[in-house]
Coordinates of C-alpha atoms in Angstrom, one line a residue:
X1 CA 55.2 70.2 115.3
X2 CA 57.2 71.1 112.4
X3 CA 61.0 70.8 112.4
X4 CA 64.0 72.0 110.7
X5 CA 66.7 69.2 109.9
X6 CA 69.5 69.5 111.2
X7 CA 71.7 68.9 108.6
X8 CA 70.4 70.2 105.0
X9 CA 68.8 67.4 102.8
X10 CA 71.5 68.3 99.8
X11 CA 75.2 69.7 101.2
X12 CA 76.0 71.1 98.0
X13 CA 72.9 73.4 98.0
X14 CA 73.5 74.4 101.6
X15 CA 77.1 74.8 100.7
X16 CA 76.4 77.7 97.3
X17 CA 73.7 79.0 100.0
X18 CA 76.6 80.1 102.2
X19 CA 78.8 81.2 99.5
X20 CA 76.3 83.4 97.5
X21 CA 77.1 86.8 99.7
X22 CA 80.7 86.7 99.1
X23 CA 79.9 87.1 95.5
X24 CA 79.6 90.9 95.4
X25 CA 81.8 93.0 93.9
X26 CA 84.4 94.7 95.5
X27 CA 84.2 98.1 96.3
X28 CA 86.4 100.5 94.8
X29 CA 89.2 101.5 96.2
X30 CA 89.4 105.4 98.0
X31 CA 91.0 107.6 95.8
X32 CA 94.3 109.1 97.5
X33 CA 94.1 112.8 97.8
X34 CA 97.6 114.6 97.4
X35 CA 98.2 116.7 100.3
X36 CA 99.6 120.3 99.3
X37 CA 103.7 120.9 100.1
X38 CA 104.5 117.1 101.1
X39 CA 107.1 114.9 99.4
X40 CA 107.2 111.7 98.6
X41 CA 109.9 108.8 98.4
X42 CA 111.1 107.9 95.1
X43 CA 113.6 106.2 93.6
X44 CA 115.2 107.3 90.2
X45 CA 118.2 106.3 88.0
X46 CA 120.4 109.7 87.6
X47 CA 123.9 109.9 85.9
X48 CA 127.0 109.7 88.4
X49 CA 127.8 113.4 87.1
X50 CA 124.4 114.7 87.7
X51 CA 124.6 113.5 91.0
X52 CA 128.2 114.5 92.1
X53 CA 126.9 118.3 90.3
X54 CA 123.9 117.8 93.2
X55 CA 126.0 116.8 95.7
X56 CA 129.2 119.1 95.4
X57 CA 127.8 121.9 97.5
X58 CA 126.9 118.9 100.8
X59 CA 123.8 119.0 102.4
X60 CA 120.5 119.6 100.8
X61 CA 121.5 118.1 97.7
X62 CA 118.0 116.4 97.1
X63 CA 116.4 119.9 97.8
X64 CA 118.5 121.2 95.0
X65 CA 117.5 118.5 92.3
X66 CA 113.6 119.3 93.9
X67 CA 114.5 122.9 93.0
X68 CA 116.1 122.3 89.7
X69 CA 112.9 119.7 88.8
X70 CA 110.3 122.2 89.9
X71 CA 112.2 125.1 87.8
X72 CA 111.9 123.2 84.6
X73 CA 108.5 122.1 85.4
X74 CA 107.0 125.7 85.8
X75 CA 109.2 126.4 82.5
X76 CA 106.8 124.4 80.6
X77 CA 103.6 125.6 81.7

């Protein structure tokens, strides 16, 4: 009857043998699809002024400089 060894003659063959599969590339990532009418979180640098202009009327300010963004945006189309 023909055997297996247990342990491999070479370790360092047996060794690459189990490391070969985790050589394949990586797949790439999903690409994130913007969903229509949602906001996301930023962070920007504004002037003091700009803000306290933004901020003068209360609430809502950051739906005002949205407002005043998307204005100039469709402008330049």
């Amino acid at each position: 009857m023909n055997r297996t060894p247990r342990r491999p003659a070479n370790p360092l063959d047996a060794a690459e043998a189990l490391f070969k599969p985790a050589t394949k590339a990586p797949a790439a990532p999903a690409e994130r699809q913007a969903i229509p009418s949602t906001r996301e979180p930023v962070s920007i640098r504004i002037d003091t002024d700009v803000l306290a202009f933004f901020q003068e009327d209360g609430p809502g300010w950051q739906d005002r400089i949205n407002a005043a963004l998307r204005e100039t945006m469709e402008a330049s189309r």
